[in-house]
Coordinates of C-alpha atoms in Angstrom, one line a residue:
M129 CA -88.5 92.1 -95.9
I130 CA -88.8 95.0 -93.4
G131 CA -88.4 97.7 -96.0
S132 CA -91.7 97.0 -97.7
Y133 CA -93.7 97.9 -94.5
T134 CA -93.9 101.2 -92.7
S135 CA -94.4 99.8 -89.2
R136 CA -94.0 96.7 -87.1
R137 CA -97.8 96.5 -86.8
Q138 CA -98.2 96.2 -90.6
L139 CA -95.5 93.6 -90.7
L140 CA -97.1 91.4 -88.0
S141 CA -100.6 91.8 -89.3
R142 CA -99.6 90.4 -92.7
L143 CA -97.4 87.5 -91.5
G144 CA -99.0 84.2 -92.6
L145 CA -96.4 81.9 -91.2
G146 CA -95.2 81.1 -87.8
F147 CA -95.1 78.3 -85.3
G148 CA -98.2 76.3 -86.3
G149 CA -100.2 79.5 -86.9
M150 CA -99.2 81.3 -83.7
A151 CA -100.9 84.7 -83.6
F152 CA -97.9 87.0 -83.9
S153 CA -100.3 89.9 -84.1
S154 CA -100.8 89.3 -80.3
L155 CA -97.3 90.7 -79.9
L156 CA -98.9 94.2 -79.8
A157 CA -101.7 93.3 -77.4
G158 CA -101.7 95.1 -74.0
P159 CA -99.7 93.8 -71.0
S160 CA -100.8 90.4 -69.8
A161 CA -100.8 91.5 -66.2
E162 CA -101.0 94.6 -64.2
G163 CA -98.2 95.3 -61.7
N164 CA -94.6 94.3 -61.6
T165 CA -92.6 94.0 -64.8
A166 CA -90.6 90.8 -64.8
P167 CA -87.3 90.5 -66.5
V168 CA -87.6 90.0 -70.3
T169 CA -84.1 89.0 -71.2
G170 CA -83.0 85.4 -71.0
G171 CA -84.2 83.3 -68.2
G172 CA -82.7 85.1 -65.2
A173 CA -84.1 85.2 -61.7
L174 CA -85.7 88.3 -60.2
P175 CA -83.2 90.7 -58.6
G176 CA -82.4 89.5 -55.0
L177 CA -83.6 85.9 -55.6
P178 CA -82.9 83.4 -54.2
H179 CA -83.1 85.0 -50.8
F180 CA -80.6 82.4 -49.4
A181 CA -78.8 79.3 -50.6
P182 CA -81.4 76.8 -51.9
Q183 CA -81.3 73.1 -51.1
A184 CA -83.5 72.2 -54.1
K185 CA -82.9 73.4 -57.7
R186 CA -86.2 71.9 -59.0
V187 CA -89.5 70.3 -58.0
I188 CA -91.2 67.2 -59.3
F189 CA -94.8 67.2 -58.1
L190 CA -96.6 63.8 -58.5
F191 CA -100.2 64.9 -58.1
M192 CA -102.8 62.1 -57.4
S193 CA -105.9 63.8 -58.8
G194 CA -109.1 62.8 -57.1
G195 CA -107.8 62.3 -53.6
P196 CA -106.1 59.0 -52.6
S197 CA -107.2 57.3 -49.4
H198 CA -104.6 58.0 -46.7
V199 CA -106.0 55.1 -44.5
D200 CA -105.4 52.6 -47.3
S201 CA -101.9 53.8 -48.3
F202 CA -99.6 55.3 -45.6
D203 CA -101.6 56.1 -42.5
Y204 CA -102.1 52.8 -40.6
K205 CA -105.0 52.8 -38.2
P206 CA -105.4 49.5 -36.3
E207 CA -108.3 50.9 -34.3
L208 CA -110.2 51.5 -37.5
Q209 CA -109.7 47.8 -38.3
K210 CA -111.1 46.8 -34.9
L211 CA -114.2 49.0 -35.3
Q212 CA -115.0 48.0 -38.8
G213 CA -118.8 48.0 -39.4
K214 CA -119.5 50.2 -36.4
S215 CA -120.9 53.7 -36.7
L216 CA -118.6 56.7 -36.7
P217 CA -118.8 57.9 -33.0
D218 CA -120.8 61.1 -32.4
S219 CA -117.7 62.7 -30.9
F220 CA -116.1 62.9 -34.3
R221 CA -119.1 64.6 -35.8
K222 CA -119.0 67.4 -33.3
G223 CA -122.8 67.9 -33.2
R224 CA -123.3 68.1 -37.0
Q225 CA -126.5 66.5 -38.3
S226 CA -124.8 65.7 -41.6
L227 CA -121.3 65.6 -42.8
P228 CA -119.8 67.6 -45.8
G229 CA -119.3 65.9 -49.1
M230 CA -121.4 63.5 -51.1
S231 CA -122.2 61.3 -48.1
G232 CA -123.9 64.3 -46.3
N233 CA -127.4 62.7 -46.7
Q234 CA -126.3 59.3 -45.4
T235 CA -127.9 58.1 -42.2
L236 CA -125.3 55.4 -41.5
F237 CA -121.6 56.0 -41.4
Q238 CA -120.0 52.6 -41.1
L239 CA -116.3 52.6 -40.3
K240 CA -114.2 50.6 -42.8
G241 CA -110.6 49.4 -42.1
S242 CA -108.2 49.0 -45.0
S243 CA -108.3 45.8 -47.1
H244 CA -104.6 46.2 -47.6
P245 CA -102.3 45.0 -44.7
F246 CA -99.7 47.4 -43.5
T247 CA -96.1 46.6 -42.6
R248 CA -93.2 48.5 -41.1
C249 CA -90.6 49.2 -43.8
G250 CA -86.9 50.0 -43.7
Q251 CA -84.8 51.2 -40.8
S252 CA -87.3 54.0 -40.3
G253 CA -90.1 51.6 -39.6
A254 CA -92.6 53.6 -41.7
W255 CA -96.0 52.1 -42.1
V256 CA -96.9 51.3 -45.8
S257 CA -99.7 49.3 -47.1
N258 CA -99.1 46.3 -49.4
A259 CA -100.8 48.3 -52.2
F260 CA -97.4 50.1 -52.5
P261 CA -94.7 47.4 -52.4
H262 CA -92.2 49.4 -54.4
L263 CA -92.6 52.6 -52.4
A264 CA -92.2 50.4 -49.3
R265 CA -88.6 49.6 -50.5
V266 CA -87.6 53.3 -50.6
A267 CA -89.4 54.3 -47.4
D268 CA -86.1 55.3 -45.8
D269 CA -85.8 58.0 -48.5
L270 CA -89.2 59.5 -47.8
C271 CA -90.7 61.9 -45.3
F272 CA -94.4 61.1 -44.6
V273 CA -96.5 64.1 -43.6
K274 CA -99.6 62.6 -42.1
S275 CA -101.3 65.8 -40.9
M276 CA -102.1 67.7 -44.1
V277 CA -105.3 69.8 -44.1
S278 CA -107.2 71.7 -46.8
E279 CA -110.0 74.2 -46.8
S280 CA -112.0 72.7 -49.6
V281 CA -114.2 69.6 -49.7
N282 CA -115.0 69.6 -53.4
H283 CA -112.5 68.6 -56.1
D284 CA -112.3 71.7 -58.3
P285 CA -111.6 74.2 -55.5
A286 CA -109.4 71.7 -53.6
I287 CA -107.2 70.9 -56.6
T288 CA -107.1 74.6 -57.5
F289 CA -106.1 75.3 -53.9
I290 CA -103.2 72.8 -53.9
Q291 CA -101.9 74.1 -57.2
T292 CA -102.3 77.9 -56.8
G293 CA -102.8 78.6 -53.0
S294 CA -106.4 79.7 -53.6
P295 CA -109.6 77.7 -54.1
I296 CA -110.8 80.4 -56.5
A297 CA -109.5 80.2 -60.1
G298 CA -107.3 83.0 -61.4
R299 CA -104.3 82.9 -59.2
P300 CA -100.8 81.9 -60.5
S301 CA -99.9 78.3 -60.1
A302 CA -97.0 77.3 -57.9
G303 CA -94.9 76.4 -60.9
S304 CA -95.6 79.9 -62.5
W305 CA -94.5 81.6 -59.2
I306 CA -91.3 79.6 -59.2
Q307 CA -90.5 80.3 -62.8
Y308 CA -91.3 84.0 -62.3
G309 CA -88.9 84.2 -59.3
L310 CA -86.1 81.9 -60.3
G311 CA -86.2 82.0 -64.1
R312 CA -85.0 79.3 -66.4
E313 CA -81.9 77.1 -66.3
N314 CA -82.2 75.9 -69.8
E315 CA -82.8 78.5 -72.5
N316 CA -84.2 75.9 -74.9
L317 CA -86.9 74.5 -72.6
P318 CA -89.7 76.1 -70.5
A319 CA -89.0 76.2 -66.8
F320 CA -92.5 74.8 -66.0
I321 CA -93.7 71.6 -67.7
V322 CA -96.9 69.6 -67.2
L323 CA -97.5 65.9 -68.0
I324 CA -100.9 64.3 -67.6
S325 CA -101.4 60.5 -67.5
R326 CA -103.4 59.2 -70.5
R327 CA -106.2 57.4 -68.7
S328 CA -109.9 58.0 -67.9
V329 CA -110.3 61.3 -66.1
D330 CA -112.6 61.4 -63.0
Q331 CA -112.0 65.1 -62.4
P332 CA -111.4 67.8 -65.0
L333 CA -107.8 69.0 -65.3
S334 CA -107.6 72.3 -67.1
S335 CA -104.9 74.8 -67.9
K336 CA -106.1 77.1 -65.0
L337 CA -104.2 74.6 -62.8
W338 CA -100.9 75.4 -64.4
G339 CA -101.7 78.9 -65.7
S340 CA -99.9 82.1 -64.7
G341 CA -103.0 84.0 -63.5
F342 CA -102.2 87.6 -63.2
L343 CA -98.4 87.1 -63.8
P344 CA -97.3 87.6 -67.4
A345 CA -98.5 84.9 -69.7
R346 CA -94.9 83.7 -70.5
Y347 CA -94.9 82.0 -67.0
D348 CA -97.7 79.6 -67.9
G349 CA -96.9 75.9 -67.6
V350 CA -96.4 74.1 -70.9
Q351 CA -98.2 70.8 -71.3
L352 CA -96.3 68.1 -73.1
R353 CA -98.6 65.5 -74.8
A354 CA -97.9 61.9 -75.7
S355 CA -98.5 62.5 -79.4
K356 CA -96.8 63.4 -82.6
D357 CA -97.0 67.0 -81.6
P358 CA -96.0 67.1 -77.9
V359 CA -96.7 70.9 -77.8
L360 CA -99.7 72.2 -79.7
Y361 CA -98.9 74.7 -82.5
L362 CA -95.2 74.3 -82.1
S363 CA -94.5 72.5 -85.5
D364 CA -94.0 74.4 -88.7
P365 CA -97.0 74.5 -91.0
P366 CA -96.8 72.4 -94.1
G367 CA -94.7 74.1 -96.8
I368 CA -93.0 76.6 -94.3
P369 CA -89.4 75.7 -93.7
R370 CA -87.6 76.5 -90.4
E371 CA -85.3 78.8 -92.3
A372 CA -88.3 81.0 -93.2
N373 CA -89.3 81.3 -89.5
R374 CA -85.7 82.1 -88.6
R375 CA -85.6 84.9 -91.2
M376 CA -88.9 86.2 -89.9
L377 CA -87.8 86.3 -86.3
D378 CA -84.5 88.0 -87.3
G379 CA -86.5 90.6 -89.1
L380 CA -88.8 91.1 -86.2
K381 CA -85.9 91.6 -83.9
E382 CA -84.4 94.2 -86.2
L383 CA -87.7 96.1 -86.4
Q384 CA -88.1 95.9 -82.7
S385 CA -84.7 97.6 -82.2
V386 CA -85.8 100.7 -83.9
Q387 CA -89.1 101.0 -82.1
P388 CA -89.2 104.4 -80.4
D389 CA -92.1 103.7 -78.0
A390 CA -90.3 102.4 -74.9
A391 CA -93.5 101.0 -73.2
L392 CA -94.6 99.1 -76.3
S393 CA -91.0 98.0 -76.8
A394 CA -90.8 96.4 -73.3
D395 CA -94.0 94.4 -73.8
A396 CA -93.0 93.4 -77.3
D397 CA -89.6 92.3 -76.1
A398 CA -91.2 89.9 -73.7
R399 CA -93.5 88.4 -76.4
W400 CA -90.7 88.3 -78.9
E401 CA -88.6 86.3 -76.4
S402 CA -91.5 83.7 -76.1
Y403 CA -91.4 83.2 -79.9
E404 CA -87.7 82.8 -79.8
M405 CA -88.2 80.2 -77.1
A406 CA -90.8 78.4 -79.3
F407 CA -88.2 78.3 -82.1
R408 CA -85.6 76.7 -79.9
M409 CA -88.2 74.3 -78.5
Q410 CA -88.7 72.9 -81.9
T411 CA -85.4 71.1 -81.5
A412 CA -85.3 70.6 -77.8
I413 CA -88.8 69.1 -77.2
P414 CA -88.4 66.2 -79.7
E415 CA -85.0 65.4 -78.2
V416 CA -86.3 65.2 -74.6
M417 CA -89.4 63.3 -75.5
D418 CA -87.4 60.6 -77.4
L419 CA -86.9 57.7 -75.0
S420 CA -85.2 55.5 -77.6
K421 CA -81.7 56.0 -76.2
E422 CA -82.7 55.1 -72.6
Q423 CA -81.2 51.7 -71.6
S424 CA -83.2 48.6 -71.0
H425 CA -82.5 48.5 -67.3
V426 CA -84.0 52.0 -66.9
F427 CA -87.3 50.8 -68.5
D428 CA -87.1 47.8 -66.2
L429 CA -86.7 50.1 -63.2
Y430 CA -89.8 52.1 -64.1
G431 CA -91.8 49.1 -65.1
P432 CA -93.3 47.8 -68.3
D433 CA -95.7 50.8 -68.7
S434 CA -92.7 53.1 -69.1
R435 CA -92.4 52.0 -72.7
T436 CA -96.0 53.2 -73.4
P437 CA -96.2 57.0 -74.0
G438 CA -98.6 58.8 -71.8
T439 CA -98.6 56.4 -68.9
F440 CA -97.7 57.6 -65.4
A441 CA -94.5 55.4 -65.6
S442 CA -93.5 57.0 -68.9
N443 CA -94.2 60.5 -67.5
C444 CA -92.0 59.7 -64.5
L445 CA -89.2 58.8 -66.8
Q446 CA -89.8 61.9 -68.8
A447 CA -89.8 63.9 -65.5
R448 CA -86.3 62.7 -64.7
R449 CA -85.1 63.6 -68.2
L450 CA -86.6 67.1 -67.9
A451 CA -85.0 67.5 -64.5
E452 CA -81.6 66.6 -66.0
R453 CA -82.1 69.3 -68.5
G454 CA -82.8 72.0 -66.0
V455 CA -86.6 72.3 -65.9
R456 CA -87.4 73.9 -62.6
F457 CA -91.0 72.7 -62.0
I458 CA -92.3 69.4 -63.4
Q459 CA -96.0 68.7 -62.6
L460 CA -97.4 65.2 -63.2
F461 CA -101.2 64.6 -62.9
H462 CA -102.5 61.1 -62.4
P463 CA -106.3 61.0 -62.3
G464 CA -108.5 58.1 -61.1
W465 CA -108.5 58.5 -57.3
D466 CA -112.1 59.7 -56.8
Q467 CA -113.3 56.4 -55.5
H468 CA -116.8 56.8 -54.1
S469 CA -117.7 53.3 -55.2
N470 CA -116.0 50.1 -56.3
M471 CA -113.0 51.0 -54.2
E472 CA -112.0 47.4 -53.6
H473 CA -111.6 47.0 -57.3
D474 CA -110.3 50.5 -58.3
F475 CA -107.8 51.3 -55.5
P476 CA -105.4 48.5 -56.3
I477 CA -105.5 49.5 -60.0
T478 CA -104.6 53.1 -59.4
S479 CA -102.0 52.3 -56.7
R480 CA -100.4 49.8 -59.1
E481 CA -100.3 52.4 -61.9
V482 CA -98.2 54.8 -59.7
D483 CA -96.3 52.6 -57.2
Q484 CA -93.3 51.3 -59.2
A485 CA -92.7 54.4 -61.2
S486 CA -92.9 56.7 -58.1
A487 CA -90.3 54.5 -56.4
A488 CA -88.2 54.3 -59.5
L489 CA -88.1 58.0 -59.8
I490 CA -86.6 58.3 -56.3
T491 CA -84.1 55.5 -57.0
D492 CA -83.1 56.9 -60.4
L493 CA -82.6 60.4 -59.1
K494 CA -80.6 59.1 -56.2
E495 CA -78.3 56.9 -58.4
R496 CA -77.6 59.9 -60.6
G497 CA -76.8 62.2 -57.6
M498 CA -79.9 64.4 -58.3
L499 CA -82.1 63.5 -55.4
K500 CA -80.2 65.8 -53.1
D501 CA -81.2 68.9 -55.1
T502 CA -84.6 67.7 -56.5
L503 CA -87.7 68.0 -54.3
V504 CA -90.2 65.2 -55.1
V505 CA -93.7 65.5 -53.7
W506 CA -96.5 62.9 -53.8
G507 CA -100.1 63.6 -52.8
G508 CA -103.6 64.6 -53.8
E509 CA -106.1 67.4 -53.1
F510 CA -107.4 65.7 -49.9
G511 CA -107.8 62.2 -48.4
R512 CA -110.8 59.9 -48.0
T513 CA -113.1 59.3 -45.1
P514 CA -112.6 56.4 -42.7
Y515 CA -116.3 55.5 -43.1
M516 CA -117.9 54.1 -46.1
Q517 CA -120.2 55.3 -48.8
G518 CA -122.5 52.4 -49.1
R519 CA -122.7 49.5 -46.6
V520 CA -119.8 47.3 -45.4
G521 CA -120.1 43.8 -46.9
K522 CA -122.7 44.7 -49.5
G523 CA -120.8 43.1 -52.4
D524 CA -117.8 45.4 -51.7
K525 CA -119.2 48.1 -54.0
G526 CA -118.8 50.9 -51.6
G527 CA -116.1 53.6 -51.5
R528 CA -114.9 56.6 -49.4
D529 CA -116.0 60.2 -49.5
H530 CA -113.8 63.4 -49.7
H531 CA -111.9 64.2 -46.6
P532 CA -110.0 67.5 -46.3
N533 CA -109.7 67.3 -42.5
C534 CA -106.6 65.1 -42.6
F535 CA -104.6 63.4 -45.3
T536 CA -101.1 62.3 -46.2
F537 CA -98.3 63.6 -48.4
W538 CA -94.8 62.3 -48.8
M539 CA -91.8 64.3 -49.8
A540 CA -88.2 63.4 -50.6
G541 CA -84.9 64.9 -51.6
G542 CA -84.1 68.6 -52.0
G543 CA -83.4 69.4 -48.3
I544 CA -86.1 67.1 -46.7
K545 CA -85.1 64.8 -43.9
P546 CA -85.3 61.2 -45.2
G547 CA -86.9 58.3 -43.3
I548 CA -89.1 60.3 -40.9
T549 CA -92.8 60.7 -40.3
Y550 CA -94.2 64.1 -39.3
G551 CA -97.6 64.8 -37.9
E552 CA -100.2 62.4 -36.7
S553 CA -103.9 61.8 -37.2
D554 CA -106.3 60.5 -34.6
E555 CA -107.1 56.8 -34.0
L556 CA -109.5 56.8 -37.0
G557 CA -107.6 59.0 -39.4
Y558 CA -110.3 61.6 -39.2
H559 CA -108.8 64.7 -37.6
V560 CA -105.2 65.9 -37.2
A561 CA -104.0 65.0 -33.7
Q562 CA -100.6 66.6 -33.9
N563 CA -98.6 69.0 -36.0
K564 CA -101.2 70.3 -38.5
V565 CA -99.7 71.2 -41.9
H566 CA -102.0 73.5 -43.9
V567 CA -101.7 73.8 -47.7
H568 CA -100.1 77.3 -47.2
D569 CA -97.5 75.7 -44.9
F570 CA -96.7 73.2 -47.6
H571 CA -96.2 76.0 -50.2
A572 CA -94.1 78.0 -47.7
T573 CA -91.8 75.0 -47.1
M574 CA -91.5 74.2 -50.8
L575 CA -90.5 77.8 -51.5
H576 CA -88.0 77.8 -48.6
L577 CA -86.3 74.7 -50.0
L578 CA -85.8 76.7 -53.3
G579 CA -84.2 79.5 -51.4
I580 CA -87.3 81.8 -51.3
N581 CA -88.7 83.5 -48.3
H582 CA -92.5 83.2 -49.0
E583 CA -93.3 86.4 -47.1
R584 CA -91.0 88.5 -49.2
F585 CA -92.0 86.9 -52.5
T586 CA -94.8 89.1 -53.8
Y587 CA -96.4 90.5 -56.9
H588 CA -98.3 93.7 -56.9
F589 CA -101.7 93.4 -58.7
Q590 CA -104.8 95.6 -58.4
G591 CA -103.5 97.5 -55.4
R592 CA -102.4 94.5 -53.4
D593 CA -99.2 92.5 -52.9
F594 CA -100.1 88.9 -53.6
R595 CA -98.2 85.8 -52.4
L596 CA -98.5 82.1 -53.2
T597 CA -99.1 81.6 -49.5
D598 CA -101.7 84.4 -49.4
V599 CA -101.4 86.0 -45.9
S600 CA -100.4 82.9 -43.9
G601 CA -98.2 79.9 -44.1
N602 CA -95.2 78.7 -41.9
V603 CA -92.2 76.7 -43.0
V604 CA -92.4 73.2 -41.5
K605 CA -88.8 73.4 -40.1
E606 CA -89.0 69.9 -38.4
I607 CA -88.9 68.1 -41.7
L608 CA -85.9 70.1 -43.1
S609 CA -82.4 68.6 -43.2
K610 CA -79.8 70.5 -41.2
G611 CA -78.5 72.4 -44.2
A612 CA -82.0 73.5 -45.2
S613 CA -82.8 75.2 -41.9
H614 CA -81.1 78.5 -42.8
G615 CA -83.5 81.4 -42.6
V616 CA -86.2 79.7 -40.6

């Protein structure tokens, strides 16, 4: 096959087969990023990484897109209950004539307590609302961080900030950074996989949230879809057998070995590796997506929705299977939390969609001995205001506005202290009262648990050394288990 062409470029330009029409001619495109050259062989980590012994091997990030209300879920505020219907005190507005967000033009800011009673749970005594009865049962495995803050009040920059460390699109996502630094554990699967719940979307979720930015494109997250083709363009075209693709790849590798241009060869090697990966994924992806061999008690644990592909429950079960197979960063998106109105109706629905499966994931990982080295994170881009949009008592059609000043995450496993609460909001859940945790602090802590010093983990691009944590961020050492405190 090779002998009939005088160059690799001619060969690639005439190839009409491939993985679902993948553009093999892009093999000869210029480098996908300026700066450092990452390793192109296998799935190995960068030299010198990890910086110290990691506590977590992988991350599962359960992202609640739209911003769940912290004062209705895990941040109990009895004073807010007492003051329901009264106006937000002027002291909280700090002299502002209007407040940021969609309620900025309101003239009345009526406080609204939660409609969901809170109870203390487990030996830790953590406060959890009755909207999350299953998570209440695993509260002793969780660390609640009630003092998260963001810099963005609108969804798109806030989601981008949580996912990439910058509110401006174009930076590498956290999963891409981690794959770039630590490589792959499984040569047949990507190190960074994304699952999105199949439900109505209140906020757009695009590939920029799991893209590699200025890192080489091979560090993009790979979205798995609940469909016949979980990965777009992965299947062989009709009439093209896998054997033909295998022969083509072998021929391409042979031609690559005689390429005299070292610079072109390095870039082509990286792209050729991605095509080899795609070939291996053709077998690995169907296997990991096939839930038919899971036992009935596992489906019962995750709930009835787990049998329906594309649901959050099914995606949580898939996340555990991916974690078992060595995927380093598994990102789940569950939209539906942007509840500016009809919150009394909508909040119980979204909480019910995620509650049992989130708790089941913790239980399942723990029973399999995997929670100790799997970091599980649950949270959204911001919280919701303690005051209403709309009027209290007007048919219960109101909701809550965006609130980046204070919100709640929980974390579990992978070197996190279980059964603790860190940080505190004020009596209304409006401002952080103690131990503020910025998004950069969250990212620094996550990297630390993976054995990475965030200040030393950089990529040179356009004359600057970039970090996931930009130029700030501190590891939240108080939430680390004893063994995870090394290097802080």
